[in-house]
PDB file of C-alpha atoms in Angstrom:
ATOM      1  CA  MET A1232      23.472   6.589   2.126  1.00 47.00           C
ATOM      2  CA  ARG A1233      22.453   8.664   5.128  1.00 52.00           C
ATOM      3  CA  ALA A1234      19.548   7.598   7.314  1.00 60.00           C
ATOM      4  CA  ALA A1235      16.409   9.622   6.796  1.00 63.00           C
ATOM      5  CA  GLU A1236      15.849  12.353   9.386  1.00 85.00           C
ATOM      6  CA  LEU A1237      12.112  12.169   9.923  1.00 94.00           C
ATOM      7  CA  THR A1238       9.976  14.925  11.376  1.00 97.00           C
ATOM      8  CA  GLN A1239       6.337  14.442  12.372  1.00 97.00           C
ATOM      9  CA  SER A1240       3.296  16.533  11.583  1.00 98.00           C
ATOM     10  CA  VAL A1241      -0.482  16.216  11.295  1.00 98.00           C
ATOM     11  CA  VAL A1242      -3.194  17.415   8.903  1.00 98.00           C
ATOM     12  CA  THR A1243      -6.949  17.214   9.310  1.00 98.00           C
ATOM     13  CA  SER A1244      -9.048  15.325   6.785  1.00 98.00           C
ATOM     14  CA  SER A1245     -12.415  16.650   5.645  1.00 97.00           C
ATOM     15  CA  ASP A1246     -14.324  14.689   8.315  1.00 97.00           C
ATOM     16  CA  GLY A1247     -12.137  16.064  11.116  1.00 98.00           C
ATOM     17  CA  THR A1248      -9.915  12.978  11.493  1.00 98.00           C
ATOM     18  CA  GLU A1249      -6.218  13.658  12.043  1.00 98.00           C
ATOM     19  CA  ILE A1250      -3.848  12.147   9.495  1.00 98.00           C
ATOM     20  CA  GLY A1251      -0.273  12.089  10.717  1.00 98.00           C
ATOM     21  CA  TYR A1252       2.796  11.859   8.549  1.00 98.00           C
ATOM     22  CA  TYR A1253       6.577  11.799   8.598  1.00 98.00           C
ATOM     23  CA  LYS A1254       8.625  14.096   6.405  1.00 98.00           C
ATOM     24  CA  THR A1255      12.195  14.031   5.144  1.00 98.00           C
ATOM     25  CA  GLY A1256      14.402  15.490   2.432  1.00 97.00           C
ATOM     26  CA  GLU A1257      14.334  18.655   0.378  1.00 96.00           C
ATOM     27  CA  GLY A1258      12.977  19.641  -2.997  1.00 97.00           C
ATOM     28  CA  PRO A1259       9.593  19.113  -4.698  1.00 98.00           C
ATOM     29  CA  ALA A1260       7.092  17.141  -2.640  1.00 98.00           C
ATOM     30  CA  VAL A1261       6.340  13.436  -3.113  1.00 98.00           C
ATOM     31  CA  VAL A1262       3.684  11.638  -1.044  1.00 98.00           C
ATOM     32  CA  VAL A1263       4.216   7.904  -0.480  1.00 98.00           C
ATOM     33  CA  LEU A1264       1.054   5.950   0.339  1.00 98.00           C
ATOM     34  CA  HIS A1265       1.821   2.576   1.890  1.00 98.00           C
ATOM     35  CA  GLY A1266      -0.016  -0.690   1.286  1.00 97.00           C
ATOM     36  CA  SER A1267      -1.787  -3.320   3.368  1.00 95.00           C
ATOM     37  CA  MET A1268      -0.256  -4.495   6.658  1.00 94.00           C
ATOM     38  CA  GLU A1269       2.097  -1.511   6.516  1.00 95.00           C
ATOM     39  CA  SER A1270       2.440   1.913   8.076  1.00 95.00           C
ATOM     40  CA  ALA A1271       4.175   5.190   7.268  1.00 96.00           C
ATOM     41  CA  ARG A1272       7.567   3.887   8.378  1.00 94.00           C
ATOM     42  CA  SER A1273       7.397   0.907   6.020  1.00 95.00           C
ATOM     43  CA  HIS A1274       9.061   3.010   3.319  1.00 97.00           C
ATOM     44  CA  THR A1275      11.871   4.799   5.137  1.00 96.00           C
ATOM     45  CA  LEU A1276      14.531   3.258   2.869  1.00 97.00           C
ATOM     46  CA  PHE A1277      12.559   4.372  -0.168  1.00 98.00           C
ATOM     47  CA  ALA A1278      12.295   7.875   1.318  1.00 98.00           C
ATOM     48  CA  GLU A1279      16.056   7.972   1.935  1.00 97.00           C
ATOM     49  CA  ALA A1280      16.691   7.195  -1.717  1.00 97.00           C
ATOM     50  CA  LEU A1281      14.600  10.195  -2.836  1.00 98.00           C
ATOM     51  CA  ALA A1282      15.452  12.620  -0.027  1.00 97.00           C
ATOM     52  CA  ASP A1283      18.413  14.305  -1.724  1.00 96.00           C
ATOM     53  CA  GLU A1284      16.157  15.703  -4.476  1.00 97.00           C
ATOM     54  CA  PHE A1285      12.605  15.471  -3.118  1.00 98.00           C
ATOM     55  CA  THR A1286      10.751  16.224   0.088  1.00 98.00           C
ATOM     56  CA  VAL A1287       9.119  12.915   0.905  1.00 98.00           C
ATOM     57  CA  TYR A1288       5.889  12.710   2.914  1.00 98.00           C
ATOM     58  CA  LEU A1289       5.049   9.376   4.558  1.00 98.00           C
ATOM     59  CA  PRO A1290       1.480   9.449   5.911  1.00 98.00           C
ATOM     60  CA  ASP A1291      -0.006   6.799   8.165  1.00 98.00           C
ATOM     61  CA  ARG A1292      -3.248   5.706   6.566  1.00 98.00           C
ATOM     62  CA  ARG A1293      -6.175   5.478   9.003  1.00 97.00           C
ATOM     63  CA  GLY A1294      -6.015   2.992  11.830  1.00 95.00           C
ATOM     64  CA  ARG A1295      -2.243   3.201  12.129  1.00 95.00           C
ATOM     65  CA  GLY A1296       0.377   5.058  14.098  1.00 93.00           C
ATOM     66  CA  LEU A1297      -0.036   8.822  13.854  1.00 96.00           C
ATOM     67  CA  SER A1298      -3.500   8.795  12.273  1.00 98.00           C
ATOM     68  CA  GLY A1299      -7.057   8.506  13.560  1.00 97.00           C
ATOM     69  CA  PRO A1300      -9.420   5.526  13.287  1.00 96.00           C
ATOM     70  CA  HIS A1301     -11.446   4.194  10.390  1.00 96.00           C
ATOM     71  CA  ARG A1302     -15.050   5.325  10.044  1.00 93.00           C
ATOM     72  CA  PRO A1303     -17.828   2.701  10.077  1.00 92.00           C
ATOM     73  CA  ASP A1304     -18.598   3.696   6.474  1.00 94.00           C
ATOM     74  CA  HIS A1305     -14.947   3.796   5.394  1.00 95.00           C
ATOM     75  CA  SER A1306     -14.577   3.838   1.616  1.00 96.00           C
ATOM     76  CA  VAL A1307     -12.216   4.748  -1.178  1.00 97.00           C
ATOM     77  CA  ARG A1308     -13.580   8.287  -0.985  1.00 97.00           C
ATOM     78  CA  THR A1309     -12.450   8.513   2.657  1.00 98.00           C
ATOM     79  CA  GLU A1310      -8.955   7.421   1.629  1.00 98.00           C
ATOM     80  CA  ILE A1311      -8.847  10.029  -1.130  1.00 98.00           C
ATOM     81  CA  GLU A1312      -9.958  12.776   1.241  1.00 98.00           C
ATOM     82  CA  ASP A1313      -7.146  11.788   3.626  1.00 98.00           C
ATOM     83  CA  LEU A1314      -4.595  11.741   0.804  1.00 98.00           C
ATOM     84  CA  ASP A1315      -5.852  15.068  -0.502  1.00 98.00           C
ATOM     85  CA  ALA A1316      -5.281  16.660   2.904  1.00 98.00           C
ATOM     86  CA  VAL A1317      -1.630  15.572   2.806  1.00 98.00           C
ATOM     87  CA  LEU A1318      -1.166  16.535  -0.849  1.00 98.00           C
ATOM     88  CA  THR A1319      -2.571  19.993  -0.135  1.00 98.00           C
ATOM     89  CA  ALA A1320      -0.384  20.540   2.931  1.00 98.00           C
ATOM     90  CA  ALA A1321       2.678  19.403   0.997  1.00 98.00           C
ATOM     91  CA  GLY A1322       1.828  21.221  -2.217  1.00 98.00           C
ATOM     92  CA  ALA A1323       2.530  17.895  -3.899  1.00 98.00           C
ATOM     93  CA  GLU A1324       1.929  17.056  -7.558  1.00 98.00           C
ATOM     94  CA  ARG A1325       3.577  13.633  -7.279  1.00 98.00           C
ATOM     95  CA  ALA A1326       2.613  10.487  -5.386  1.00 98.00           C
ATOM     96  CA  PHE A1327       3.813   6.901  -5.111  1.00 99.00           C
ATOM     97  CA  GLY A1328       1.299   4.253  -4.026  1.00 98.00           C
ATOM     98  CA  ILE A1329       1.806   0.619  -3.110  1.00 98.00           C
ATOM     99  CA  SER A1330      -0.805  -2.178  -3.378  1.00 97.00           C
ATOM    100  CA  ALA A1331      -4.067  -0.876  -1.858  1.00 97.00           C
ATOM    101  CA  GLY A1332      -2.338   2.502  -1.467  1.00 98.00           C
ATOM    102  CA  GLY A1333      -1.574   2.357  -5.176  1.00 98.00           C
ATOM    103  CA  ALA A1334      -5.240   1.795  -5.947  1.00 98.00           C
ATOM    104  CA  VAL A1335      -6.099   4.867  -3.865  1.00 98.00           C
ATOM    105  CA  VAL A1336      -3.454   6.990  -5.593  1.00 98.00           C
ATOM    106  CA  LEU A1337      -4.741   5.949  -9.023  1.00 98.00           C
ATOM    107  CA  GLU A1338      -8.339   6.772  -8.135  1.00 98.00           C
ATOM    108  CA  ALA A1339      -7.127  10.073  -6.661  1.00 98.00           C
ATOM    109  CA  ALA A1340      -5.387  10.898  -9.940  1.00 98.00           C
ATOM    110  CA  ARG A1341      -8.739  10.361 -11.670  1.00 98.00           C
ATOM    111  CA  THR A1342     -10.706  12.562  -9.276  1.00 97.00           C
ATOM    112  CA  LEU A1343      -8.296  15.219  -7.955  1.00 96.00           C
ATOM    113  CA  PRO A1344      -6.804  18.038 -10.020  1.00 92.00           C
ATOM    114  CA  ASN A1345      -3.449  18.386  -8.263  1.00 91.00           C
ATOM    115  CA  LEU A1346      -1.695  15.119  -9.198  1.00 98.00           C
ATOM    116  CA  LYS A1347       0.500  15.429 -12.295  1.00 98.00           C
ATOM    117  CA  GLN A1348       2.657  12.308 -11.899  1.00 98.00           C
ATOM    118  CA  ILE A1349       1.988   9.062 -10.060  1.00 98.00           C
ATOM    119  CA  ALA A1350       4.005   5.883  -9.641  1.00 98.00           C
ATOM    120  CA  LEU A1351       2.258   2.674  -8.627  1.00 98.00           C
ATOM    121  CA  TYR A1352       3.754  -0.576  -7.344  1.00 98.00           C
ATOM    122  CA  GLU A1353       1.383  -3.516  -7.881  1.00 98.00           C
ATOM    123  CA  PRO A1354      -1.820  -1.472  -7.422  1.00 98.00           C
ATOM    124  CA  ALA A1355      -4.567  -3.642  -5.915  1.00 97.00           C
ATOM    125  CA  ILE A1356      -7.156  -3.380  -8.681  1.00 97.00           C
ATOM    126  CA  VAL A1357      -8.822  -6.575  -9.868  1.00 97.00           C
ATOM    127  CA  ALA A1358     -11.421  -7.521 -12.465  1.00 96.00           C
ATOM    128  CA  ASP A1359     -14.114  -8.515  -9.950  1.00 95.00           C
ATOM    129  CA  GLY A1360     -14.495  -7.184  -6.422  1.00 94.00           C
ATOM    130  CA  THR A1361     -17.316  -9.546  -5.416  1.00 93.00           C
ATOM    131  CA  PRO A1362     -15.134 -12.311  -3.877  1.00 92.00           C
ATOM    132  CA  HIS A1363     -13.601  -9.786  -1.506  1.00 91.00           C
ATOM    133  CA  ARG A1364     -16.987  -8.835  -0.108  1.00 90.00           C
ATOM    134  CA  GLU A1365     -17.526 -12.506   0.667  1.00 92.00           C
ATOM    135  CA  TRP A1366     -14.324 -13.246   2.612  1.00 95.00           C
ATOM    136  CA  LEU A1367     -14.601  -9.977   4.523  1.00 95.00           C
ATOM    137  CA  LYS A1368     -17.668 -11.350   6.302  1.00 94.00           C
ATOM    138  CA  ARG A1369     -15.665 -14.208   7.823  1.00 96.00           C
ATOM    139  CA  PHE A1370     -12.714 -11.907   8.529  1.00 97.00           C
ATOM    140  CA  ASP A1371     -14.903  -9.473  10.494  1.00 96.00           C
ATOM    141  CA  GLN A1372     -16.390 -12.290  12.554  1.00 97.00           C
ATOM    142  CA  GLU A1373     -12.941 -13.592  13.478  1.00 97.00           C
ATOM    143  CA  ILE A1374     -11.666 -10.143  14.455  1.00 97.00           C
ATOM    144  CA  ALA A1375     -14.808  -9.552  16.544  1.00 97.00           C
ATOM    145  CA  ARG A1376     -14.176 -12.681  18.612  1.00 97.00           C
ATOM    146  CA  GLY A1377     -10.456 -11.943  19.005  1.00 96.00           C
ATOM    147  CA  ASP A1378      -9.205 -14.606  16.613  1.00 97.00           C
ATOM    148  CA  VAL A1379      -6.563 -12.408  14.972  1.00 97.00           C
ATOM    149  CA  ALA A1380      -4.536 -15.352  13.657  1.00 97.00           C
ATOM    150  CA  GLY A1381      -7.638 -16.874  12.062  1.00 97.00           C
ATOM    151  CA  ALA A1382      -8.523 -13.535  10.475  1.00 97.00           C
ATOM    152  CA  MET A1383      -5.006 -13.260   9.070  1.00 96.00           C
ATOM    153  CA  VAL A1384      -5.342 -16.696   7.478  1.00 96.00           C
ATOM    154  CA  THR A1385      -8.704 -15.707   6.007  1.00 96.00           C
ATOM    155  CA  SER A1386      -7.269 -12.534   4.491  1.00 96.00           C
ATOM    156  CA  MET A1387      -4.238 -14.379   3.124  1.00 94.00           C
ATOM    157  CA  PHE A1388      -6.502 -16.641   1.109  1.00 93.00           C
ATOM    158  CA  GLY A1389      -8.920 -13.812   0.331  1.00 93.00           C
ATOM    159  CA  PHE A1390      -6.168 -11.714  -1.232  1.00 93.00           C
ATOM    160  CA  GLU A1391      -4.789 -14.820  -2.977  1.00 88.00           C
ATOM    161  CA  MET A1392      -1.430 -14.410  -1.262  1.00 87.00           C
ATOM    162  CA  ALA A1393      -1.027 -18.022  -0.156  1.00 82.00           C
ATOM    163  CA  PRO A1394       1.664 -20.014  -2.001  1.00 80.00           C
ATOM    164  CA  ALA A1395       0.660 -23.414  -3.323  1.00 77.00           C
ATOM    165  CA  PHE A1396       2.142 -25.436  -0.452  1.00 82.00           C
ATOM    166  CA  LEU A1397       0.038 -23.550   2.119  1.00 83.00           C
ATOM    167  CA  LYS A1398      -3.184 -24.265   0.270  1.00 81.00           C
ATOM    168  CA  VAL A1399      -2.983 -27.957   1.159  1.00 86.00           C
ATOM    169  CA  MET A1400      -2.192 -27.435   4.848  1.00 90.00           C
ATOM    170  CA  PRO A1401      -4.950 -27.778   7.478  1.00 93.00           C
ATOM    171  CA  ARG A1402      -6.388 -24.393   8.436  1.00 93.00           C
ATOM    172  CA  GLY A1403      -5.800 -25.069  12.124  1.00 94.00           C
ATOM    173  CA  LEU A1404      -2.087 -25.547  11.498  1.00 95.00           C
ATOM    174  CA  LEU A1405      -1.915 -22.341   9.459  1.00 95.00           C
ATOM    175  CA  ARG A1406      -3.624 -20.484  12.278  1.00 96.00           C
ATOM    176  CA  LEU A1407      -1.113 -21.856  14.798  1.00 96.00           C
ATOM    177  CA  MET A1408       1.830 -20.917  12.580  1.00 95.00           C
ATOM    178  CA  THR A1409       0.438 -17.405  12.171  1.00 95.00           C
ATOM    179  CA  GLU A1410      -0.020 -16.986  15.919  1.00 96.00           C
ATOM    180  CA  LYS A1411       3.576 -18.069  16.551  1.00 95.00           C
ATOM    181  CA  MET A1412       4.833 -15.690  13.852  1.00 92.00           C
ATOM    182  CA  MET A1413       2.991 -12.750  15.410  1.00 94.00           C
ATOM    183  CA  ALA A1414       4.233 -13.644  18.904  1.00 95.00           C
ATOM    184  CA  LYS A1415       7.818 -13.828  17.659  1.00 93.00           C
ATOM    185  CA  GLU A1416       7.516 -10.454  15.965  1.00 90.00           C
ATOM    186  CA  GLU A1417       6.147  -8.902  19.155  1.00 92.00           C
ATOM    187  CA  ARG A1418       9.065 -10.250  21.187  1.00 92.00           C
ATOM    188  CA  GLN A1419      11.600  -8.832  18.737  1.00 89.00           C
ATOM    189  CA  ALA A1420       9.864  -5.558  17.858  1.00 87.00           C
ATOM    190  CA  ASP A1421      11.503  -2.248  18.695  1.00 85.00           C
ATOM    191  CA  ALA A1422       9.709   0.057  21.101  1.00 82.00           C
ATOM    192  CA  GLY A1423       6.903   1.862  19.315  1.00 81.00           C
ATOM    193  CA  ALA A1424       6.896  -0.470  16.313  1.00 85.00           C
ATOM    194  CA  ILE A1425       3.515  -1.219  14.753  1.00 88.00           C
ATOM    195  CA  THR A1426       3.132  -4.993  14.754  1.00 92.00           C
ATOM    196  CA  MET A1427       1.163  -7.380  12.573  1.00 93.00           C
ATOM    197  CA  ARG A1428      -1.322  -7.985  15.382  1.00 95.00           C
ATOM    198  CA  GLN A1429      -1.973  -4.257  15.659  1.00 94.00           C
ATOM    199  CA  LEU A1430      -2.307  -3.890  11.898  1.00 95.00           C
ATOM    200  CA  ALA A1431      -4.591  -6.886  11.389  1.00 96.00           C
ATOM    201  CA  PRO A1432      -7.908  -5.012  11.907  1.00 96.00           C
ATOM    202  CA  THR A1433      -6.954  -2.554   9.139  1.00 97.00           C
ATOM    203  CA  ILE A1434      -7.275  -5.357   6.585  1.00 96.00           C
ATOM    204  CA  HIS A1435     -11.040  -4.804   6.560  1.00 96.00           C
ATOM    205  CA  ALA A1436     -10.528  -1.398   4.938  1.00 96.00           C
ATOM    206  CA  GLU A1437      -8.073  -2.890   2.437  1.00 96.00           C
ATOM    207  CA  GLY A1438     -10.619  -5.483   1.374  1.00 96.00           C
ATOM    208  CA  THR A1439     -13.217  -2.751   1.069  1.00 96.00           C
ATOM    209  CA  ILE A1440     -10.965  -0.789  -1.294  1.00 96.00           C
ATOM    210  CA  VAL A1441     -10.271  -3.805  -3.507  1.00 96.00           C
ATOM    211  CA  ALA A1442     -13.976  -4.698  -3.595  1.00 96.00           C
ATOM    212  CA  GLU A1443     -15.064  -1.145  -4.403  1.00 97.00           C
ATOM    213  CA  LEU A1444     -12.551  -0.580  -7.205  1.00 98.00           C
ATOM    214  CA  GLY A1445     -12.849  -4.066  -8.687  1.00 97.00           C
ATOM    215  CA  GLY A1446     -13.822  -3.968 -12.346  1.00 97.00           C
ATOM    216  CA  THR A1447     -13.445  -0.186 -12.728  1.00 97.00           C
ATOM    217  CA  PHE A1448     -10.594  -0.236 -15.252  1.00 98.00           C
ATOM    218  CA  ASP A1449     -12.441   1.758 -17.916  1.00 98.00           C
ATOM    219  CA  ASN A1450     -12.835   4.661 -15.480  1.00 98.00           C
ATOM    220  CA  PHE A1451      -9.095   5.268 -15.642  1.00 98.00           C
ATOM    221  CA  ARG A1452      -9.154   6.194 -19.331  1.00 98.00           C
ATOM    222  CA  THR A1453      -9.693   9.780 -18.164  1.00 97.00           C
ATOM    223  CA  VAL A1454      -6.580   9.955 -15.960  1.00 98.00           C
ATOM    224  CA  GLN A1455      -4.443  12.839 -17.222  1.00 97.00           C
ATOM    225  CA  ALA A1456      -1.494  12.310 -14.885  1.00 98.00           C
ATOM    226  CA  GLU A1457       1.637  10.607 -16.162  1.00 98.00           C
ATOM    227  CA  VAL A1458       1.772   7.093 -14.701  1.00 98.00           C
ATOM    228  CA  LEU A1459       4.726   4.819 -13.949  1.00 98.00           C
ATOM    229  CA  LEU A1460       3.273   1.334 -13.462  1.00 98.00           C
ATOM    230  CA  LEU A1461       5.548  -1.077 -11.609  1.00 98.00           C
ATOM    231  CA  GLY A1462       5.396  -4.732 -10.603  1.00 98.00           C
ATOM    232  CA  GLY A1463       7.481  -7.833 -10.035  1.00 98.00           C
ATOM    233  CA  SER A1464       7.606 -11.220 -11.713  1.00 97.00           C
ATOM    234  CA  LYS A1465       7.148 -12.823  -8.273  1.00 95.00           C
ATOM    235  CA  GLY A1466       4.416 -10.412  -7.170  1.00 95.00           C
ATOM    236  CA  LEU A1467       0.823 -11.330  -6.447  1.00 94.00           C
ATOM    237  CA  PRO A1468      -0.476 -13.342  -9.435  1.00 93.00           C
ATOM    238  CA  SER A1469      -3.973 -11.937  -8.927  1.00 93.00           C
ATOM    239  CA  LEU A1470      -2.735  -8.393  -9.642  1.00 96.00           C
ATOM    240  CA  GLY A1471      -0.734  -9.091 -12.795  1.00 96.00           C
ATOM    241  CA  PRO A1472      -3.729  -9.079 -15.163  1.00 97.00           C
ATOM    242  CA  GLY A1473      -4.840  -5.751 -13.730  1.00 97.00           C
ATOM    243  CA  ARG A1474      -1.523  -4.140 -14.591  1.00 98.00           C
ATOM    244  CA  ALA A1475      -1.797  -5.427 -18.146  1.00 98.00           C
ATOM    245  CA  THR A1476      -5.246  -3.866 -18.439  1.00 98.00           C
ATOM    246  CA  LEU A1477      -4.187  -0.591 -16.847  1.00 98.00           C
ATOM    247  CA  GLU A1478      -1.293  -0.318 -19.285  1.00 98.00           C
ATOM    248  CA  LYS A1479      -3.828  -0.395 -22.103  1.00 98.00           C
ATOM    249  CA  VAL A1480      -6.383   2.042 -20.685  1.00 98.00           C
ATOM    250  CA  LEU A1481      -4.171   4.703 -19.078  1.00 98.00           C
ATOM    251  CA  PRO A1482      -3.460   7.489 -21.601  1.00 98.00           C
ATOM    252  CA  LEU A1483       0.059   8.314 -20.333  1.00 98.00           C
ATOM    253  CA  CYS A1484       1.562   5.123 -18.969  1.00 98.00           C
ATOM    254  CA  ARG A1485       5.008   3.561 -18.820  1.00 98.00           C
ATOM    255  CA  ARG A1486       5.282   0.048 -17.374  1.00 98.00           C
ATOM    256  CA  ILE A1487       8.238  -1.746 -15.772  1.00 98.00           C
ATOM    257  CA  GLU A1488       8.206  -5.344 -14.544  1.00 98.00           C
ATOM    258  CA  PHE A1489      11.158  -6.237 -12.318  1.00 98.00           C
ATOM    259  CA  ASP A1490      12.462  -9.774 -12.722  1.00 97.00           C
ATOM    260  CA  GLY A1491      12.397 -11.676  -9.423  1.00 96.00           C
ATOM    261  CA  TYR A1492      10.781  -8.917  -7.352  1.00 97.00           C
ATOM    262  CA  ASP A1493       7.779  -9.690  -5.156  1.00 96.00           C
ATOM    263  CA  HIS A1494       4.809  -7.738  -3.829  1.00 95.00           C
ATOM    264  CA  GLY A1495       6.776  -6.263  -0.924  1.00 95.00           C
ATOM    265  CA  SER A1496       9.895  -5.299  -2.825  1.00 97.00           C
ATOM    266  CA  SER A1497       9.486  -1.529  -2.437  1.00 98.00           C
ATOM    267  CA  SER A1498       9.069  -1.808   1.344  1.00 97.00           C
ATOM    268  CA  ASP A1499      11.587  -1.938   4.184  1.00 96.00           C
ATOM    269  CA  PRO A1500      12.732  -5.449   5.173  1.00 93.00           C
ATOM    270  CA  GLY A1501      11.225  -6.949   8.340  1.00 83.00           C
ATOM    271  CA  GLY A1502       7.810  -7.623   9.819  1.00 76.00           C
ATOM    272  CA  VAL A1503       5.466  -8.793   7.073  1.00 78.00           C
ATOM    273  CA  ASN A1504       8.294  -8.336   4.545  1.00 87.00           C
ATOM    274  CA  PRO A1505      10.996 -10.726   5.829  1.00 86.00           C
ATOM    275  CA  ASN A1506      12.440 -11.257   2.338  1.00 87.00           C
ATOM    276  CA  GLY A1507      12.940  -7.555   1.656  1.00 94.00           C
ATOM    277  CA  LYS A1508      16.326  -6.307   0.484  1.00 96.00           C
ATOM    278  CA  PRO A1509      17.636  -2.713   0.738  1.00 97.00           C
ATOM    279  CA  GLU A1510      19.277  -2.896  -2.682  1.00 97.00           C
ATOM    280  CA  VAL A1511      15.944  -3.869  -4.237  1.00 98.00           C
ATOM    281  CA  VAL A1512      14.193  -0.922  -2.573  1.00 98.00           C
ATOM    282  CA  ARG A1513      16.881   1.382  -3.937  1.00 98.00           C
ATOM    283  CA  ARG A1514      16.496  -0.070  -7.446  1.00 98.00           C
ATOM    284  CA  ILE A1515      12.764   0.639  -7.459  1.00 98.00           C
ATOM    285  CA  ALA A1516      13.337   4.065  -5.938  1.00 98.00           C
ATOM    286  CA  ALA A1517      15.839   4.913  -8.683  1.00 98.00           C
ATOM    287  CA  GLU A1518      13.219   4.299 -11.373  1.00 98.00           C
ATOM    288  CA  VAL A1519      10.611   6.326  -9.497  1.00 98.00           C
ATOM    289  CA  LYS A1520      13.084   9.132  -8.870  1.00 98.00           C
ATOM    290  CA  ALA A1521      14.078   9.343 -12.532  1.00 98.00           C
ATOM    291  CA  PHE A1522      10.416   9.401 -13.518  1.00 98.00           C
ATOM    292  CA  PHE A1523       9.505  12.156 -11.065  1.00 98.00           C
ATOM    293  CA  LYS A1524      12.449  14.285 -12.194  1.00 96.00           C
ATOM    294  CA  GLN A1525      10.847  14.546 -15.646  1.00 94.00           C
ATOM    295  CA  LEU A1526       8.055  16.833 -14.415  1.00 83.00           C
TER     296      LEU A1526
END
C-alpha cells in the first residue's frame, strides 16, 4: 500500500482560532477526529487505507500541531465548532471519531445537519461524568507546577486506563516510570513529532469532554445519521457499557466488537500506542470504508 501523500491546510473556527489539517486521497470527503494523547498524524495508516476511494481530512484538535490553543472555557461546543469548520471546508457528510474524538463526532451528528454517516471507535461517553471533574482538579495542579509525569499518572487512573498490576504499585514509582518513558520517547522521536510531554496538557480538555457528555445517552435518540459503532474486547472497560447503551438508543446503528483489539487499535503504532499493528489498523479501516461506501 502506498504511503499517504499529505498536504496541509487551515480553516478558521467560529471564534477565530485556526484549525489545521492534513489531507490525502481522492473521492468523497471523510474527516477523521483523533482521540486523547493523539494528533492529526496518529491516523496516517488509517488514511492510507481509505485514500484510494475517499479524500481523508486529518485535523489537529486544539492544542496540537497545526491548530491553535484551547480557550479557558473550552467545551464540547468548542470542539463541535472546530469540527464543523473542517466539515464545511471539506464538504464532508462522513466522519470517523476515536475515543474523545468519537464523543465529539457523535454529539456533532446530533447537533449539525451535514453529517449523514459516522463511525466511532470506543467513543468516550460514560454513565456519570462527575468523577472526571474530581480528578481534573489534581491534574491541573500538577500541570501548573510542572509535574507532567504526575499529571499523566493522575489521568491514567482518572480515565480508568491502568491495568490491575499498576494499581498496586506506589504512585512515586509510577511517576518515575512515566518520566523515563517520556524521556525515551523524546530521544527517539523524529523531528517535528508531537510527543507525550507536549500532548499532556491537552488531557484537561479530554476530561472536560467526558465530564460534560457523561450520562447524556438519551440525547442521542434523535441522531439521524447512520452510525457504525466499533470497539475491542481489550479496550477500555469503562467504555464498554456505554457502547451497549448507545447501541440501544441510536436509531440507525450497527455495532462491531473486534476480538483482541484494544483502545488504540485504530491508531498508528508508536508513542502512546506501542502495541499498535498496521494490519489491525487496516482491518478496522476496511469495515469503516465498506460502511462509508453505502452512502
